Tab-separated table of C-alpha atoms in Angstrom:
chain	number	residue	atom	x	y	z
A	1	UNK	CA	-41.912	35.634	3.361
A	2	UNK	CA	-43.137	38.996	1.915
A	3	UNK	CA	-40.909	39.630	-1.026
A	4	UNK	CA	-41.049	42.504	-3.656
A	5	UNK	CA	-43.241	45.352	-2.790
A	6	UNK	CA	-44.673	43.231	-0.277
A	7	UNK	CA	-41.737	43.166	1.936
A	8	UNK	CA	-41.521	46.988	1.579
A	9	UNK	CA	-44.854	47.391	2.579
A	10	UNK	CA	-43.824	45.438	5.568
A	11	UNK	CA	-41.088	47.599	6.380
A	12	UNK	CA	-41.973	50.803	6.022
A	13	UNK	CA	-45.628	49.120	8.188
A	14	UNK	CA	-43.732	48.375	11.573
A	15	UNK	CA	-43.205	51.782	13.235
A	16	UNK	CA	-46.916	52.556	12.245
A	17	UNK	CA	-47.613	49.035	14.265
A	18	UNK	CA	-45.442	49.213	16.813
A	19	UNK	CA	-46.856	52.650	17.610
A	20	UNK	CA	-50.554	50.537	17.293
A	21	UNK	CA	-49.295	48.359	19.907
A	22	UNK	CA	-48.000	51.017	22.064
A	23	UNK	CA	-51.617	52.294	22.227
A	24	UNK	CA	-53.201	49.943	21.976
A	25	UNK	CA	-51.771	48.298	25.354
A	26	UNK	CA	-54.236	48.569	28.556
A	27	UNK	CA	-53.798	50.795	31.375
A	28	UNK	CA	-54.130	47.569	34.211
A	29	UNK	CA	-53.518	43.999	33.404
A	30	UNK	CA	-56.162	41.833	32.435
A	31	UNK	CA	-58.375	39.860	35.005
A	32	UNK	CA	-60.217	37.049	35.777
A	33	UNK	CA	-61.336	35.940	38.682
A	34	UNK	CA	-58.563	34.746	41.006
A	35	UNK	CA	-58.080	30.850	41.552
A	36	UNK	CA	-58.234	31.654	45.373
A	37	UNK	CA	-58.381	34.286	47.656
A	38	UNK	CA	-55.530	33.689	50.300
A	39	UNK	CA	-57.190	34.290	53.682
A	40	UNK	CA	-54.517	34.226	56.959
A	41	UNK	CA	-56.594	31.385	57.750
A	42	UNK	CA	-55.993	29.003	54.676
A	43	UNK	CA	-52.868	27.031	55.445
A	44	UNK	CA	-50.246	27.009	52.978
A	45	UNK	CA	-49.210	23.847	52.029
A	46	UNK	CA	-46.906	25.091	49.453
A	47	UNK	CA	-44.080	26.882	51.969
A	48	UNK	CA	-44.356	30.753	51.958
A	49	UNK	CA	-42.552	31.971	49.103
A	50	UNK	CA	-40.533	34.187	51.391
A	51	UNK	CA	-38.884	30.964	52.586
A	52	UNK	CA	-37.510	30.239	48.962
A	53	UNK	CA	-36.158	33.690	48.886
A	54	UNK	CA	-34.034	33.957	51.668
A	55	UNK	CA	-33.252	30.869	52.550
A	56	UNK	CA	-29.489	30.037	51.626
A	57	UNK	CA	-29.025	26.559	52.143
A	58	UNK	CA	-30.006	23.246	51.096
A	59	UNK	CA	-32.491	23.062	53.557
A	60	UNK	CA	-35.158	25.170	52.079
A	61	UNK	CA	-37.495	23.830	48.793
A	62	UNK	CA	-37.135	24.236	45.388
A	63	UNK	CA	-37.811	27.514	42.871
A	64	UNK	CA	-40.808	26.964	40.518
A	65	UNK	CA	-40.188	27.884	37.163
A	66	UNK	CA	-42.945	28.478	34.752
A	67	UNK	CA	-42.227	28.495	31.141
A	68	UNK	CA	-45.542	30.575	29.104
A	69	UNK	CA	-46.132	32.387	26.641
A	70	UNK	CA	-49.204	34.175	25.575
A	71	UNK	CA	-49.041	33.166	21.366
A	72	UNK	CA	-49.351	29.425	21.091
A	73	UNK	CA	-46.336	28.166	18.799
A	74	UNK	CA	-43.231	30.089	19.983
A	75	UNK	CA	-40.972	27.443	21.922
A	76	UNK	CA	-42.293	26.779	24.901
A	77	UNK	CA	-41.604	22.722	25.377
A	78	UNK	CA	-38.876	23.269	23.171
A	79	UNK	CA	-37.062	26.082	25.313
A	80	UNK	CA	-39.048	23.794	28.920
A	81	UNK	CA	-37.061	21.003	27.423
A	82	UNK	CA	-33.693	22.142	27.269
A	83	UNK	CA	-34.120	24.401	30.018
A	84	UNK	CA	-34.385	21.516	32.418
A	85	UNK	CA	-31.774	19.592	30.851
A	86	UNK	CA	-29.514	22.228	31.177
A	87	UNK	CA	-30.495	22.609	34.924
A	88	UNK	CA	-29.861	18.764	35.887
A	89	UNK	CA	-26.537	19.301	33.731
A	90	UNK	CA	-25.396	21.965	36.017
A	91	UNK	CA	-26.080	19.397	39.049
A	92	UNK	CA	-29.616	21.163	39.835
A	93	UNK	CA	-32.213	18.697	40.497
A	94	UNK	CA	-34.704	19.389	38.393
A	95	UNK	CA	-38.498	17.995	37.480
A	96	UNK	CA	-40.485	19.697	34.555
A	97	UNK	CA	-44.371	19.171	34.542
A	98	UNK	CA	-45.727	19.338	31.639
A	99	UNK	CA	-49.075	21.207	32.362
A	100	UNK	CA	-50.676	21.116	29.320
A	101	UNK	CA	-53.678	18.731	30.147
A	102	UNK	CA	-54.922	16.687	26.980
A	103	UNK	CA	-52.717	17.674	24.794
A	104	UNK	CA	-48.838	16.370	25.829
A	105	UNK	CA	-46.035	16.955	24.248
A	106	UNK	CA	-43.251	17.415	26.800
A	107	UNK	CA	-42.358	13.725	26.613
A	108	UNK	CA	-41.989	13.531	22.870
A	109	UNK	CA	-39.059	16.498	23.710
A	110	UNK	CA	-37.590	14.218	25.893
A	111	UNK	CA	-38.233	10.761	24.380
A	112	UNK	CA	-40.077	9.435	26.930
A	113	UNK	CA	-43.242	8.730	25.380
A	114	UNK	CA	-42.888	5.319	25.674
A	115	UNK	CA	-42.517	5.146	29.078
A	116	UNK	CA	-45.340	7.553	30.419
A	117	UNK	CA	-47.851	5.078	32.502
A	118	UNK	CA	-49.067	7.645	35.372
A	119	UNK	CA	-49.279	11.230	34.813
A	120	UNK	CA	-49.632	14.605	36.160
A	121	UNK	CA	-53.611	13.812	36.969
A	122	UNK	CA	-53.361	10.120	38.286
A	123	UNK	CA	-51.453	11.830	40.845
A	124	UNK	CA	-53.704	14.348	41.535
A	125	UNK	CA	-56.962	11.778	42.030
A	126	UNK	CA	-54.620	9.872	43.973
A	127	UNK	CA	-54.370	7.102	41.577
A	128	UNK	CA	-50.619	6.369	42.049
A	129	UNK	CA	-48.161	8.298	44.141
A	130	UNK	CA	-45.896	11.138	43.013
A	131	UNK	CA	-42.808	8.936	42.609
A	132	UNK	CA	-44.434	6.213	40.199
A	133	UNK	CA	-45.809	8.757	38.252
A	134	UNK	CA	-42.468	10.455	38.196
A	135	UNK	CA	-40.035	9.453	35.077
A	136	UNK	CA	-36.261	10.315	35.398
A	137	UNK	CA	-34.333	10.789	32.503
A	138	UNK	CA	-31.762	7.992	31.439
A	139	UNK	CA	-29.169	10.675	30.287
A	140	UNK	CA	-29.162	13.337	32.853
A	141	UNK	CA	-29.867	11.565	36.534
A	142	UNK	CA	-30.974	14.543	38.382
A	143	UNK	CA	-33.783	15.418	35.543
A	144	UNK	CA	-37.462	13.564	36.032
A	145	UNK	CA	-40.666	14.606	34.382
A	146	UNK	CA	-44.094	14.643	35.283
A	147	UNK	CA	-46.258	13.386	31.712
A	148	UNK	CA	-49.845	15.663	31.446
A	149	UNK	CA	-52.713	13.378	30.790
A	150	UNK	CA	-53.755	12.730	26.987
A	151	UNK	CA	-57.559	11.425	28.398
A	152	UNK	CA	-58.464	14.195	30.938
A	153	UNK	CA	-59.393	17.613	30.368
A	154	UNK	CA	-58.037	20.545	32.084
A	155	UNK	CA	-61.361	21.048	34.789
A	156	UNK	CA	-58.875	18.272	36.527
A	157	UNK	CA	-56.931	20.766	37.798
A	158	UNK	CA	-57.913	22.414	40.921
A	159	UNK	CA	-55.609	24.835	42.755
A	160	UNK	CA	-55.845	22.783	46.040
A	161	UNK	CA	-54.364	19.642	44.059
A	162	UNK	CA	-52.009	21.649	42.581
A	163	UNK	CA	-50.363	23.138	45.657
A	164	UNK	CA	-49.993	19.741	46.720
A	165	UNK	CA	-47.875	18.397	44.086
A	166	UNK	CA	-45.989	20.993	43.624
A	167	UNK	CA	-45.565	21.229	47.623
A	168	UNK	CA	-44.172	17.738	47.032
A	169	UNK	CA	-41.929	17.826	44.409
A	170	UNK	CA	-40.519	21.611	45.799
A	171	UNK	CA	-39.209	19.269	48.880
A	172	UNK	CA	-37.525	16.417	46.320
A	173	UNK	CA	-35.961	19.043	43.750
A	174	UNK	CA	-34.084	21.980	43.354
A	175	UNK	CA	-36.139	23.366	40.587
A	176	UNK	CA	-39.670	22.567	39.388
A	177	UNK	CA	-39.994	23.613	35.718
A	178	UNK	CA	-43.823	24.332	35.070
A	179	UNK	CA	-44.459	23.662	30.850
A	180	UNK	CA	-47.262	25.942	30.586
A	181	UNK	CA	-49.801	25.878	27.936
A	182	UNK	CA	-50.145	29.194	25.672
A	183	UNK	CA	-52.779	32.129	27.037
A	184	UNK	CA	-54.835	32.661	30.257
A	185	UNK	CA	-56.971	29.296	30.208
A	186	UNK	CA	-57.106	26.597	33.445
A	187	UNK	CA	-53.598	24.898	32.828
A	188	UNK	CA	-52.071	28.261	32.299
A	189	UNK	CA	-53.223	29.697	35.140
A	190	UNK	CA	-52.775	27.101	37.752
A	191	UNK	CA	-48.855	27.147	36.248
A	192	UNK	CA	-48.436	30.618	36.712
A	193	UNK	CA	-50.350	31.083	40.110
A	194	UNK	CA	-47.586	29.481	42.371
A	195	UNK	CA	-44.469	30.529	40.105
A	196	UNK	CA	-41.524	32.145	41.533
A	197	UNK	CA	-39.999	32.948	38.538
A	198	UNK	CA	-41.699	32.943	35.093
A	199	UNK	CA	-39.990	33.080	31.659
A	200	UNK	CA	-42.051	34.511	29.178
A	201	UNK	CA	-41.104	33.239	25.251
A	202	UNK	CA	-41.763	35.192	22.661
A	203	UNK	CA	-41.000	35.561	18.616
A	204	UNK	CA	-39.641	38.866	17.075
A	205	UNK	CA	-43.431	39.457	15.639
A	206	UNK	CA	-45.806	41.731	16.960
A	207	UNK	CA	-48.667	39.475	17.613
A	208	UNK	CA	-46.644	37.270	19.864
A	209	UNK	CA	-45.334	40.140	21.696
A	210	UNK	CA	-48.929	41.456	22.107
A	211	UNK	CA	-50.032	38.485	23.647
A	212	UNK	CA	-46.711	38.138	26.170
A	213	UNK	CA	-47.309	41.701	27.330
A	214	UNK	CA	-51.131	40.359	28.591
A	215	UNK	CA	-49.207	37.677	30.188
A	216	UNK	CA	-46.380	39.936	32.198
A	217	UNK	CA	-49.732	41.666	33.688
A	218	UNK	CA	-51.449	38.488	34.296
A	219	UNK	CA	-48.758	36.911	36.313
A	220	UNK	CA	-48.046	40.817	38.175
A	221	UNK	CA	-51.969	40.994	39.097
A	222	UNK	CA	-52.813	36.918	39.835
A	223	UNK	CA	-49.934	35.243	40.864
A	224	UNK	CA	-50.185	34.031	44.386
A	225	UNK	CA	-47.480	36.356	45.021
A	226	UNK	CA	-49.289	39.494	43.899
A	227	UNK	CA	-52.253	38.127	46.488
A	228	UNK	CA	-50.144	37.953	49.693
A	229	UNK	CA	-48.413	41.482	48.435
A	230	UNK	CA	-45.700	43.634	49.972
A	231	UNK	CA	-44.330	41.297	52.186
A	232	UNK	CA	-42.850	38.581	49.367
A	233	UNK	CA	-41.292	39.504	46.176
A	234	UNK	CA	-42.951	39.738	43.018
A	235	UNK	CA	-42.574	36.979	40.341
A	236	UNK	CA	-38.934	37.161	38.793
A	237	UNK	CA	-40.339	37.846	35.386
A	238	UNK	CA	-37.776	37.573	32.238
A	239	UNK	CA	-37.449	37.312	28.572
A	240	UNK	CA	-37.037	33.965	26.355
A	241	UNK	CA	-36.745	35.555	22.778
A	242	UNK	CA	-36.839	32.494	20.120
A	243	UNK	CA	-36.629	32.027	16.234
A	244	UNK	CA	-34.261	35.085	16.343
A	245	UNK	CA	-33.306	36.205	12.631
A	246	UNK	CA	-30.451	39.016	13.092
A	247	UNK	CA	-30.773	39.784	8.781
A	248	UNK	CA	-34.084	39.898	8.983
A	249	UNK	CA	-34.149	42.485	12.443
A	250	UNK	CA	-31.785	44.484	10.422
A	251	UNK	CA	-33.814	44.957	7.739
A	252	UNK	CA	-36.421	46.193	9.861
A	253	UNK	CA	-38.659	42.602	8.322
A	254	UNK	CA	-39.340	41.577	11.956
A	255	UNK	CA	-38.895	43.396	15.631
A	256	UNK	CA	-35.385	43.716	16.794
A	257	UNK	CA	-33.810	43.307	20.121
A	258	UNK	CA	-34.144	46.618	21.130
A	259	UNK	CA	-37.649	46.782	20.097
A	260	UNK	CA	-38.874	43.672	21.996
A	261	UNK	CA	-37.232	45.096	25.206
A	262	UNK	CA	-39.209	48.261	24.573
A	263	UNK	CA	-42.545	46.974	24.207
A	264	UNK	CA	-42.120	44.821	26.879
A	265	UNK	CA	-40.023	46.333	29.353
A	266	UNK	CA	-38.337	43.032	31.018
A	267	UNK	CA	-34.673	42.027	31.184
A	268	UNK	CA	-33.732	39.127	28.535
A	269	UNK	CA	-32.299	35.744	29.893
A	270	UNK	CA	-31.783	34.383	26.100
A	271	UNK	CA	-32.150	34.843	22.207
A	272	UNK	CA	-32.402	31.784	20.331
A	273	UNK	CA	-31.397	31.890	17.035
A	274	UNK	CA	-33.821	30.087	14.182
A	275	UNK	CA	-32.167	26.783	13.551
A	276	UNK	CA	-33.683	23.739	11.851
A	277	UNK	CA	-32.625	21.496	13.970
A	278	UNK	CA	-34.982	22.292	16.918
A	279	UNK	CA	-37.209	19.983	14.201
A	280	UNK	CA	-34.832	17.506	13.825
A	281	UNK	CA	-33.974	17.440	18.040
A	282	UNK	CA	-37.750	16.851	18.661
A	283	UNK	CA	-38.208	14.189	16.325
A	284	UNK	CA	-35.188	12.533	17.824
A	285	UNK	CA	-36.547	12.772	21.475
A	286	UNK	CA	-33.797	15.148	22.142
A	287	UNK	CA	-33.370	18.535	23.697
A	288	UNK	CA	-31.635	20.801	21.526
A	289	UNK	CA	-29.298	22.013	23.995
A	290	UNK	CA	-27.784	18.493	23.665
A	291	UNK	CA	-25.684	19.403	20.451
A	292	UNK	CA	-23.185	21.684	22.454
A	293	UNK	CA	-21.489	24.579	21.563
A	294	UNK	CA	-21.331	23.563	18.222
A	295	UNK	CA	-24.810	24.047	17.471
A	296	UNK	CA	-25.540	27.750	17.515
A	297	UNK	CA	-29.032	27.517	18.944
A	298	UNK	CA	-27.529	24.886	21.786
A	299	UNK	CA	-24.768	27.510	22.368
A	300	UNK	CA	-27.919	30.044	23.094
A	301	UNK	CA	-30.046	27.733	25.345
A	302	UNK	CA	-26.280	27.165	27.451
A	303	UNK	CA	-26.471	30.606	28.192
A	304	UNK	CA	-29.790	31.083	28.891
A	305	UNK	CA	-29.447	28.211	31.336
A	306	UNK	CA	-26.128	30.350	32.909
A	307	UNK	CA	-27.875	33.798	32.815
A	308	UNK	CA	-30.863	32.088	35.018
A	309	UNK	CA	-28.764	30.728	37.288
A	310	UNK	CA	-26.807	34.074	37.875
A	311	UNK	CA	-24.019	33.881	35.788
A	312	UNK	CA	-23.021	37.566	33.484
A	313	UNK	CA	-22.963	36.436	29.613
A	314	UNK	CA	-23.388	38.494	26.908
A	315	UNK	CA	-25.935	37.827	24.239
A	316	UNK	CA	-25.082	36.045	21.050
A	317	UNK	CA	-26.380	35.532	18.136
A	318	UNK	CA	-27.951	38.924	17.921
A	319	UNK	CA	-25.732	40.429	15.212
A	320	UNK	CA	-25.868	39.961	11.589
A	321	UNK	CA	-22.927	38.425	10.904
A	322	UNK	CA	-20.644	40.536	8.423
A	323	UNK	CA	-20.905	39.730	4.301
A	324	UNK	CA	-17.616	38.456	2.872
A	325	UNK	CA	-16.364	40.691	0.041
A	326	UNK	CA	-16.789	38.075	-2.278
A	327	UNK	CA	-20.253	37.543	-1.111
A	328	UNK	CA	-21.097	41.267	-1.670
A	329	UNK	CA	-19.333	41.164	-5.201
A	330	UNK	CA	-20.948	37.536	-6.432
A	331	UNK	CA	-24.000	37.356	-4.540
């Protein structure tokens, strides 16, 4: 942390960089080349998303979630973790994939390493079926995960495949919660492409918030929403704000609140506070949101989890919390 004339350097910096940023921010969204074009004449086997937004009852398939971010490090299994759990708590069936091909981590945030013997691509070269590949949780019964593959590489994917997992789990489960990997690369992309809603995490820092703002226009531009056009809705696209630090916001040492919302222009469904025992929680196999309301960070994944699914709360932990008049006086 920047202390001395460092840190003042760093305050008096951040207008002068958020104005950079403003800038500095392209007119259209970046792009690639799309995974597919969707001609009228390529059947869809994952169900129009129209059908997921108006249908009412149980009948119609499950909302898929994709957690991303564009900055690698800010949360992402952490908040995909506890973000499921808290689904399945609410009664939600709910699977998370973890999409991140060769590099796994979801099931170390779950404690289910041990158990992983098919995974996301045995399923997908049609190694082993859905369900054997398919590990429920021994805590929460309606939560499951789908394991990524430590020995493949992501050129496994293929958007075909893909659809027709997702296609499949959509039918078993309420939700499907997508665990992207960071940036625009192949797991990314196939995560995003057939997302109803996506939940963008980002930290208070400018980089990171650089980076999500390339991903907002991503998912607006190549989303297999965007491709079909008027006649669906866009991706629900919302806020995950993590390793929050009200004192350090109000000392203008990191972006605040207000600022993030600025640069990005999308509602927020949560601010997590920084707490060291997201550390301890992984270590232990254990979602975070597990420690209950006694555990501030918990508390802020709880609401997250409500806000999602509709619910009005305000936001917490966003205030620095008021100095004691003995602190003031003795430090």
């Amino acid at each position: 942390e920047p202390t001395g004339g460092a840190a003042t350097m760093t305050v008096i910096g951040f207008n002068t960089a958020r104005l950079a940023f403003s800038r500095a921010r392209p007119s259209r969204p970046w792009t690639a080349a799309p995974l597919r074009s969707l001609a009228t004449s390529h059947p869809l086997v994952l169900s129009h998303p129209s059908d997921v937004d108006t249908t009412e009852t149980d009948g119609g398939r499950g909302r898929i979630v994709c957690i991303t971010s564009g900055k690698g490090g800010v949360g992402k299994t952490t908040s995909a973790a506890s973000f499921a759990f808290g689904l399945a708590r609410r009664g939600r069936r709910t699977c998370v994939v973890d999409f991140d091909i060769g590099l796994r981590n979801l099931d170390i945030h779950l404690g289910m390493e041990r158990r992983v013997i098919f995974d996301f691509v045995n399923v997908l070269m049609d190694e082993c079926t859905l369900n054997q590949a398919l590990i429920k949780d021994k805590r929460e019964q309606k939560l499951a995960m789908l394991a990524a593959s430590q020995t493949r590489d992501k050129e496994s994917l293929t958007v075909d495949g893909v659809e027709r997992v997702l296609s499949e789990l959509s039918q078993m489960f309420d939700y499907v919660v997508l665990d992207s990997p960071a940036g625009i690369e192949s797991g990314a992309r196939h995560a995003m492409y057939f997302a109803d809603d996506a939940i963008i995490v980002t930290n208070p820092e400018l980089s990171s918030c650089r980076d999500a703002d390339k991903m907002i226009g991503f998912i607006s531009s190549r989303s297999r929403r965007s491709e079909i056009g008027d006649a669906v809705n866009p991706v629900s696209q919302t806020l995950l704000i993590t390793r929050y630090d009200p004192e350090r916001a109000a000392a203008e040492e990191s972006l605040s609140l207000l600022d993030i919302e600025e640069l990005l222009g999308l509602p927020v469904v949560g601010v997590i506070p920084e707490s060291r025992d997201v550390l301890t929680c992984t270590n232990l196999g254990t979602p975070i949101i597990t420690l209950g309301e006694e555990n501030d960070a918990a508390s802020a994944y709880s609401d997250m989890v409500d806000r999602f699914l509709g619910e009005e709360k305000e936001l917490r932990f966003v205030m620095p919390e008021p100095v004691s008049f003995f602190k003031r006086i003795f430090g």
